[in-house]
């Protein structure tokens, strides 16, 4: 998993019903110190993350399908958590 | 998923019938602000995207096979949506 | 697998019970000579690695699920070993 | 999928019978304009591509196994097509 | 698959029995001309490769599990062959 910051929402026309009602977030990947690291991902949101929040991205299809409860669904990346704290020790 | 812009179509000779009748698009990956980010992908089109349109690329085999309805098919990347709007908030 | 050094721990709010009680480590990827190579990963810890330790990261969902014993779990990267020695010959 | 140009053939000693009789091609990845983009892949050839030809690389294990007809085979990348034309519109 | 050169062996403490008795090699990825290309991988060795040898790395979990004969094993990258010759034509 990697850190990212929610930048906005994506509205798209699909031809697959699996995306109906899903919220797609465009998220900028972050380095561990919270700076944008240059990449981004468009991910399905399951934690109701708000723009500007730091989130945890899980980029693996099997995992995403499991969390969504749709075994064969066309999904790969998800926002799975909202970061509360990173403790550097 | 990531953003891309349709650049053209690819005509290829295959030895597998699974590609018969499929439309293959060559798509330039975009950064969130719509600029070409340097990479590209050749993807199966299922939304009838036109050249120049901004699309959503899903690059995972299991997802692609599910949308195409061919469980064991040799596919990985697909154009799954046409972008209507990206709202930065 | 790749080498990494444990940098800290991540505390996050999830909506999936599979992460309950899991320890998430933020780990900096290392080059073979032990220098930070610029990337990082957030991985589930199963070897009780301490901050500063050099560890072995396995970044594949099916493997992670097998080690955790949760066949359909939403996991991808794990800390699977603590490095004792690298012998260059 | 991505574009590549066949650079040569690889002869290797394996300990797995699945590679017996397979033709392995070393292929340089190309940008859409046909220039080498800096990476390469060693792929199983199923279209009898010749050195110098521009080909289509599919880099996903499940797809490769399906085309080869060996469900559990240790394969990931394949040369799946020979490019006839790329139409930029 | 990609080319790599065996640089050394890795000794690690694991908490999973699947790694017992496995030989882990740290291998530097090579460009097609045999120069180190900047990345590396830690891979399970099944061909008894010696340090300095040029090998073929297969980096896909399902393939690795098939060669090892452990369907659910936590493995991703393997040294699957020792390069005898690369013919550029």
Coordinates of C-alpha atoms in Angstrom, one line a residue:
Chain A
X1 CA 0.0 0.0 0.0
X2 CA 1.0 3.6 -0.5
X3 CA 0.1 7.0 0.8
X4 CA -1.9 9.4 -1.4
X5 CA -3.9 12.6 -1.0
X6 CA -7.4 13.0 -2.4
X7 CA -7.3 15.6 -5.2
X8 CA -10.8 15.4 -6.7
X9 CA -13.5 13.2 -8.1
X10 CA -13.9 11.7 -11.6
X11 CA -17.1 11.6 -13.5
X12 CA -17.1 9.1 -16.4
X13 CA -19.4 7.3 -18.8
X14 CA -19.0 3.6 -18.4
X15 CA -20.5 0.6 -20.3
X16 CA -20.3 -1.7 -17.3
X17 CA -22.9 -1.6 -14.5
X18 CA -20.3 -2.5 -11.9
X19 CA -19.3 1.2 -11.7
X20 CA -22.9 2.4 -11.1
X21 CA -23.0 4.4 -7.8
X22 CA -19.3 4.1 -7.2
X23 CA -17.3 7.1 -6.2
X24 CA -14.0 7.5 -8.1
X25 CA -11.3 9.6 -6.5
X26 CA -8.3 11.0 -8.2
X27 CA -5.4 10.8 -5.7
X28 CA -1.9 12.0 -5.9
X29 CA 0.7 9.6 -4.5
X30 CA 2.8 10.9 -1.6
X31 CA 6.3 10.2 -0.4
X32 CA 6.5 9.2 3.3
X33 CA 7.0 12.9 4.3
X34 CA 3.7 13.9 2.7
X35 CA 5.0 15.5 -0.5
X36 CA 3.5 14.6 -3.8
X37 CA 5.8 12.1 -5.4
X38 CA 4.8 12.6 -9.0
X39 CA 2.3 9.8 -9.7
X40 CA -1.4 9.4 -9.2
X41 CA -4.2 6.8 -9.3
X42 CA -7.9 6.8 -9.8
X43 CA -9.4 4.6 -7.1
X44 CA -12.8 3.5 -5.9
X45 CA -13.6 5.1 -2.5
X46 CA -14.9 2.9 0.3
X47 CA -14.1 5.1 3.3
X48 CA -15.8 8.3 2.3
X49 CA -12.5 10.2 2.1
X50 CA -12.7 14.0 1.6
X51 CA -10.6 16.1 -0.7
X52 CA -7.3 16.9 0.9
X53 CA -7.2 13.9 3.2
X54 CA -4.3 11.6 3.3
X55 CA -5.4 8.1 2.5
X56 CA -4.0 4.5 2.0
X57 CA -4.2 3.1 -1.5
X58 CA -4.4 -0.6 -2.1
X59 CA -3.6 -1.3 -5.7
X60 CA -4.5 -5.0 -6.3
X61 CA -7.5 -6.3 -8.0
X62 CA -8.2 -9.4 -5.9
X63 CA -8.1 -7.3 -2.8
X64 CA -10.4 -4.6 -4.2
X65 CA -12.9 -7.2 -5.4
X66 CA -12.9 -8.8 -1.9
X67 CA -13.6 -5.5 -0.1
X68 CA -16.3 -4.6 -2.6
X69 CA -17.9 -8.0 -2.3
X70 CA -18.0 -8.5 -6.0
X71 CA -15.7 -11.5 -6.8
X72 CA -15.4 -10.9 -10.5
X73 CA -15.7 -7.1 -10.6
X74 CA -13.5 -5.0 -12.8
X75 CA -11.7 -3.0 -10.1
X76 CA -8.0 -2.7 -9.2
X77 CA -7.2 0.3 -7.0
X78 CA -9.1 1.4 -3.8
X79 CA -8.9 3.9 -1.1
X80 CA -9.0 1.5 1.9
X81 CA -8.1 3.7 4.8
X82 CA -7.8 7.3 6.1
X83 CA -4.4 8.0 7.7
X84 CA -4.6 9.0 11.3
X85 CA -0.9 9.1 12.1
X86 CA 2.5 8.0 10.9
X87 CA 4.9 7.4 13.7
X88 CA 8.6 7.6 12.7
X89 CA 10.6 6.0 15.5
Chain B
X1 CA -7.1 3.3 -13.1
X2 CA -5.4 6.1 -14.9
X3 CA -6.3 8.8 -17.5
X4 CA -5.2 8.6 -21.1
X5 CA -6.0 10.2 -24.4
X6 CA -6.8 8.1 -27.5
X7 CA -4.0 8.6 -30.1
X8 CA -4.9 6.1 -32.8
X9 CA -5.7 2.5 -33.6
X10 CA -3.5 -0.5 -34.0
X11 CA -3.8 -3.1 -36.7
X12 CA -2.0 -6.4 -36.0
X13 CA -1.8 -9.9 -37.2
X14 CA -2.6 -12.3 -34.3
X15 CA -2.6 -16.1 -34.0
X16 CA -5.3 -16.1 -31.3
X17 CA -9.0 -15.9 -32.2
X18 CA -9.7 -13.9 -29.0
X19 CA -8.6 -10.7 -30.7
X20 CA -10.9 -11.1 -33.7
X21 CA -13.1 -8.2 -34.1
X22 CA -11.6 -6.3 -31.2
X23 CA -10.7 -2.7 -31.6
X24 CA -7.2 -1.9 -30.2
X25 CA -6.5 1.7 -29.3
X26 CA -3.1 3.2 -28.6
X27 CA -3.5 5.7 -25.7
X28 CA -1.1 8.2 -24.2
X29 CA -1.2 8.3 -20.4
X30 CA -2.0 11.7 -19.0
X31 CA -1.2 13.4 -15.8
X32 CA -4.2 14.7 -13.8
X33 CA -3.9 18.1 -15.5
X34 CA -4.4 16.5 -18.9
X35 CA -0.8 16.6 -20.1
X36 CA 0.9 13.6 -21.7
X37 CA 3.0 12.0 -18.9
X38 CA 5.3 10.0 -21.1
X39 CA 3.9 6.5 -21.2
X40 CA 1.3 4.8 -23.3
X41 CA -0.7 1.6 -23.5
X42 CA -2.4 -0.4 -26.2
X43 CA -5.9 -1.3 -24.8
X44 CA -9.0 -3.1 -26.0
X45 CA -11.9 -0.6 -26.5
X46 CA -15.3 -1.4 -25.1
X47 CA -16.7 2.2 -24.9
X48 CA -16.3 3.2 -28.6
X49 CA -13.9 6.0 -27.7
X50 CA -12.9 8.4 -30.5
X51 CA -9.4 9.7 -31.2
X52 CA -8.6 12.7 -28.9
X53 CA -11.0 11.7 -26.2
X54 CA -9.9 11.4 -22.6
X55 CA -10.5 8.0 -21.3
X56 CA -10.1 5.8 -18.2
X57 CA -7.7 2.9 -18.5
X58 CA -8.1 -0.2 -16.3
X59 CA -4.9 -2.2 -16.5
X60 CA -5.7 -5.6 -14.9
X61 CA -6.3 -8.8 -16.6
X62 CA -9.0 -10.3 -14.4
X63 CA -11.0 -7.1 -14.7
X64 CA -10.6 -7.0 -18.4
X65 CA -11.7 -10.6 -18.8
X66 CA -14.8 -10.0 -16.7
X67 CA -15.9 -7.0 -18.7
X68 CA -15.3 -8.8 -22.0
X69 CA -17.1 -11.9 -20.7
X70 CA -14.3 -14.2 -21.6
X71 CA -13.0 -15.7 -18.3
X72 CA -9.7 -17.1 -19.7
X73 CA -9.0 -14.5 -22.4
X74 CA -5.6 -13.1 -23.1
X75 CA -6.4 -9.4 -22.3
X76 CA -4.9 -7.1 -19.8
X77 CA -5.6 -3.4 -20.5
X78 CA -9.0 -1.9 -21.4
X79 CA -10.6 1.5 -22.1
X80 CA -13.4 1.2 -19.6
X81 CA -14.8 4.8 -19.5
X82 CA -14.9 8.1 -21.3
X83 CA -14.2 11.0 -18.9
X84 CA -16.9 13.5 -18.6
X85 CA -15.5 15.7 -15.9
X86 CA -12.8 15.8 -13.2
X87 CA -13.8 18.0 -10.3
X88 CA -10.8 19.3 -8.2
X89 CA -12.1 20.6 -5.0
Chain C
X1 CA 11.4 -9.7 -3.1
X2 CA 13.3 -6.6 -2.3
X3 CA 15.2 -5.1 0.7
X4 CA 13.8 -2.3 2.8
X5 CA 14.3 -0.6 6.1
X6 CA 11.5 -0.1 8.6
X7 CA 10.9 3.6 9.0
X8 CA 7.8 3.7 11.2
X9 CA 4.3 2.6 11.8
X10 CA 1.1 3.7 10.2
X11 CA -2.2 4.2 12.1
X12 CA -5.2 4.3 9.9
X13 CA -9.0 4.2 10.0
X14 CA -10.3 1.3 7.9
X15 CA -13.8 0.1 7.0
X16 CA -12.7 -3.5 6.5
X17 CA -12.3 -5.8 9.5
X18 CA -9.4 -7.6 7.9
X19 CA -7.0 -5.0 9.0
X20 CA -8.1 -5.2 12.7
X21 CA -5.0 -5.9 14.8
X22 CA -2.6 -5.8 11.9
X23 CA 0.6 -3.9 12.3
X24 CA 1.4 -1.7 9.3
X25 CA 5.0 -0.7 8.7
X26 CA 6.2 2.1 6.4
X27 CA 9.4 0.8 4.9
X28 CA 11.9 2.5 2.6
X29 CA 13.2 0.4 -0.2
X30 CA 17.0 -0.1 -0.2
X31 CA 19.5 -0.8 -2.9
X32 CA 21.7 -3.9 -2.5
X33 CA 24.3 -1.8 -0.7
X34 CA 21.8 -0.7 1.9
X35 CA 21.2 2.8 0.7
X36 CA 17.6 4.1 0.4
X37 CA 16.7 3.8 -3.3
X38 CA 13.9 6.4 -3.3
X39 CA 10.7 4.3 -3.0
X40 CA 8.7 3.0 -0.1
X41 CA 5.9 0.6 0.7
X42 CA 3.4 0.2 3.5
X43 CA 3.4 -3.5 4.4
X44 CA 1.7 -5.8 6.9
X45 CA 4.3 -7.0 9.4
X46 CA 4.4 -10.7 10.3
X47 CA 7.9 -11.0 11.7
X48 CA 7.7 -8.3 14.4
X49 CA 10.3 -6.1 12.8
X50 CA 11.7 -3.2 14.7
X51 CA 12.3 0.3 13.3
X52 CA 15.7 0.5 11.6
X53 CA 15.9 -3.2 10.8
X54 CA 16.6 -4.3 7.3
X55 CA 13.7 -6.5 6.1
X56 CA 12.6 -8.5 3.1
X57 CA 9.4 -7.3 1.4
X58 CA 7.2 -9.6 -0.6
X59 CA 4.9 -7.6 -2.8
X60 CA 2.3 -10.0 -4.2
X61 CA -1.3 -10.4 -3.0
X62 CA -1.6 -14.2 -3.3
X63 CA 1.5 -14.7 -1.3
X64 CA 0.5 -12.3 1.4
X65 CA -2.9 -13.9 1.7
X66 CA -1.3 -17.3 2.0
X67 CA 1.0 -16.3 4.8
X68 CA -1.8 -14.5 6.7
X69 CA -4.1 -17.5 6.3
X70 CA -6.9 -15.4 4.8
X71 CA -7.5 -16.6 1.2
X72 CA -9.6 -13.7 0.1
X73 CA -8.1 -10.9 2.2
X74 CA -7.3 -7.4 0.9
X75 CA -3.5 -7.5 1.3
X76 CA -0.7 -7.1 -1.1
X77 CA 2.7 -6.3 0.5
X78 CA 4.2 -8.0 3.6
X79 CA 7.4 -7.9 5.6
X80 CA 8.3 -11.6 5.4
X81 CA 11.8 -11.8 6.8
X82 CA 14.4 -9.9 8.8
X83 CA 17.8 -9.9 7.0
X84 CA 20.6 -11.5 8.8
X85 CA 23.3 -11.3 6.2
X86 CA 23.9 -10.6 2.5
X87 CA 26.9 -12.4 1.2
X88 CA 28.5 -10.9 -1.9
X89 CA 30.8 -13.4 -3.4
Chain D
X1 CA 0.0 -4.3 -24.3
X2 CA 2.9 -2.4 -25.6
X3 CA 5.0 -2.2 -28.8
X4 CA 8.4 -3.7 -29.1
X5 CA 11.0 -4.6 -31.7
X6 CA 12.5 -8.1 -31.9
X7 CA 16.3 -7.8 -31.2
X8 CA 17.4 -11.4 -31.0
X9 CA 16.9 -14.8 -29.5
X10 CA 17.8 -16.1 -26.1
X11 CA 19.3 -19.6 -25.5
X12 CA 19.1 -20.7 -21.9
X13 CA 19.5 -23.8 -19.7
X14 CA 16.3 -24.4 -17.8
X15 CA 15.3 -27.0 -15.2
X16 CA 11.6 -26.9 -16.1
X17 CA 10.2 -28.9 -19.1
X18 CA 7.7 -26.2 -19.9
X19 CA 10.3 -24.2 -21.8
X20 CA 11.3 -27.1 -24.0
X21 CA 10.9 -26.1 -27.6
X22 CA 9.8 -22.6 -26.8
X23 CA 11.4 -19.7 -28.7
X24 CA 12.4 -16.9 -26.5
X25 CA 12.8 -13.4 -28.1
X26 CA 14.6 -10.5 -26.5
X27 CA 12.5 -7.4 -27.5
X28 CA 13.2 -3.7 -27.0
X29 CA 10.1 -1.7 -25.9
X30 CA 9.2 1.1 -28.3
X31 CA 7.5 4.4 -27.9
X32 CA 4.4 5.0 -30.1
X33 CA 6.6 6.6 -32.7
X34 CA 8.7 3.5 -33.1
X35 CA 11.8 4.7 -31.1
X36 CA 13.4 2.4 -28.5
X37 CA 12.0 3.6 -25.1
X38 CA 14.8 2.2 -22.9
X39 CA 13.3 -1.1 -21.6
X40 CA 13.1 -4.6 -22.9
X41 CA 11.5 -7.9 -22.2
X42 CA 12.2 -11.6 -22.9
X43 CA 9.0 -13.1 -24.2
X44 CA 7.8 -16.4 -25.6
X45 CA 7.1 -16.1 -29.3
X46 CA 3.8 -17.6 -30.6
X47 CA 3.6 -15.6 -33.9
X48 CA 7.0 -16.6 -35.4
X49 CA 8.2 -13.0 -35.4
X50 CA 11.4 -12.2 -37.2
X51 CA 14.3 -10.0 -35.9
X52 CA 13.5 -6.3 -36.6
X53 CA 9.8 -6.8 -36.7
X54 CA 7.5 -4.6 -34.6
X55 CA 5.4 -6.7 -32.3
X56 CA 2.8 -6.5 -29.7
X57 CA 3.8 -7.7 -26.2
X58 CA 1.3 -8.9 -23.7
X59 CA 2.8 -9.0 -20.2
X60 CA 0.4 -10.9 -18.0
X61 CA 0.8 -14.5 -16.9
X62 CA -2.8 -15.6 -17.0
X63 CA -3.1 -14.4 -20.6
X64 CA 0.1 -16.1 -21.6
X65 CA -0.9 -19.4 -20.1
X66 CA -4.3 -19.2 -21.9
X67 CA -2.7 -18.7 -25.3
X68 CA -0.1 -21.4 -24.7
X69 CA -2.8 -23.8 -23.5
X70 CA -0.9 -24.6 -20.3
X71 CA -3.1 -23.4 -17.4
X72 CA -0.4 -23.7 -14.8
X73 CA 2.7 -22.9 -16.8
X74 CA 5.5 -20.6 -15.7
X75 CA 5.1 -17.9 -18.4
X76 CA 4.4 -14.2 -18.1
X77 CA 5.3 -12.2 -21.3
X78 CA 4.4 -13.2 -24.9
X79 CA 4.8 -11.8 -28.4
X80 CA 1.1 -12.0 -29.3
X81 CA 0.9 -10.1 -32.6
X82 CA 2.9 -8.6 -35.4
X83 CA 2.1 -5.0 -36.0
X84 CA 0.7 -4.3 -39.5
X85 CA -0.2 -0.6 -39.1
X86 CA -0.7 2.1 -36.5
X87 CA -3.2 4.7 -37.6
X88 CA -2.9 8.1 -35.9
X89 CA -6.0 10.1 -36.5
Chain E
X1 CA 11.4 -12.3 -18.2
X2 CA 14.5 -10.2 -17.8
X3 CA 18.2 -10.8 -17.6
X4 CA 20.1 -10.5 -14.3
X5 CA 23.5 -11.3 -12.8
X6 CA 23.8 -13.2 -9.6
X7 CA 25.5 -10.9 -7.0
X8 CA 25.2 -12.8 -3.8
X9 CA 23.1 -14.8 -1.4
X10 CA 20.6 -13.5 1.2
X11 CA 20.3 -15.0 4.7
X12 CA 17.1 -14.1 6.4
X13 CA 15.0 -15.1 9.4
X14 CA 11.5 -16.0 8.3
X15 CA 8.3 -16.9 10.1
X16 CA 7.0 -19.1 7.3
X17 CA 8.2 -22.7 6.7
X18 CA 7.9 -22.3 3.0
X19 CA 11.3 -20.6 2.8
X20 CA 13.0 -23.4 4.7
X21 CA 15.9 -24.8 2.6
X22 CA 15.3 -22.3 -0.2
X23 CA 18.3 -20.5 -1.6
X24 CA 17.7 -16.8 -2.1
X25 CA 19.9 -14.9 -4.6
X26 CA 20.3 -11.2 -4.9
X27 CA 20.5 -10.5 -8.6
X28 CA 21.2 -7.2 -10.4
X29 CA 19.0 -6.6 -13.4
X30 CA 20.9 -6.2 -16.7
X31 CA 20.2 -4.4 -19.9
X32 CA 20.4 -6.5 -23.1
X33 CA 24.1 -5.6 -23.6
X34 CA 24.9 -7.1 -20.1
X35 CA 25.4 -3.9 -18.2
X36 CA 23.7 -3.4 -14.8
X37 CA 20.5 -1.4 -15.4
X38 CA 20.1 -0.1 -11.9
X39 CA 17.5 -2.4 -10.4
X40 CA 17.7 -5.7 -8.5
X41 CA 15.6 -8.5 -7.2
X42 CA 15.8 -11.2 -4.5
X43 CA 14.7 -14.4 -6.1
X44 CA 14.4 -18.1 -5.2
X45 CA 17.0 -20.2 -7.1
X46 CA 16.0 -23.4 -8.8
X47 CA 18.8 -23.8 -11.3
X48 CA 21.8 -23.7 -8.9
X49 CA 23.2 -20.5 -10.4
X50 CA 26.6 -19.4 -9.3
X51 CA 27.6 -15.8 -8.4
X52 CA 28.5 -13.9 -11.6
X53 CA 26.4 -16.0 -13.9
X54 CA 23.8 -14.3 -16.1
X55 CA 20.4 -15.7 -15.4
X56 CA 16.8 -15.4 -16.5
X57 CA 14.4 -13.9 -13.9
X58 CA 10.7 -14.7 -14.0
X59 CA 8.9 -12.3 -11.8
X60 CA 5.3 -13.7 -11.4
X61 CA 3.9 -15.5 -8.5
X62 CA 1.7 -18.0 -10.2
X63 CA 4.6 -19.1 -12.3
X64 CA 7.0 -19.4 -9.4
X65 CA 4.5 -21.4 -7.4
X66 CA 4.0 -23.8 -10.4
X67 CA 7.8 -24.4 -10.8
X68 CA 8.2 -24.9 -7.0
X69 CA 5.3 -27.3 -6.9
X70 CA 3.6 -25.4 -4.0
X71 CA 0.3 -24.0 -5.3
X72 CA -0.3 -21.6 -2.5
X73 CA 3.3 -20.7 -1.6
X74 CA 4.4 -17.1 -0.9
X75 CA 6.9 -16.7 -3.8
X76 CA 7.0 -14.2 -6.6
X77 CA 10.4 -14.1 -8.3
X78 CA 12.6 -17.0 -9.4
X79 CA 15.8 -17.6 -11.2
X80 CA 14.4 -20.0 -13.9
X81 CA 17.4 -20.3 -16.3
X82 CA 21.0 -19.8 -16.9
X83 CA 21.8 -17.9 -20.0
X84 CA 23.9 -19.8 -22.6
X85 CA 23.8 -17.3 -25.4
X86 CA 21.9 -14.3 -26.7
X87 CA 21.9 -14.1 -30.5
X88 CA 21.4 -10.6 -32.0
X89 CA 20.5 -10.9 -35.6

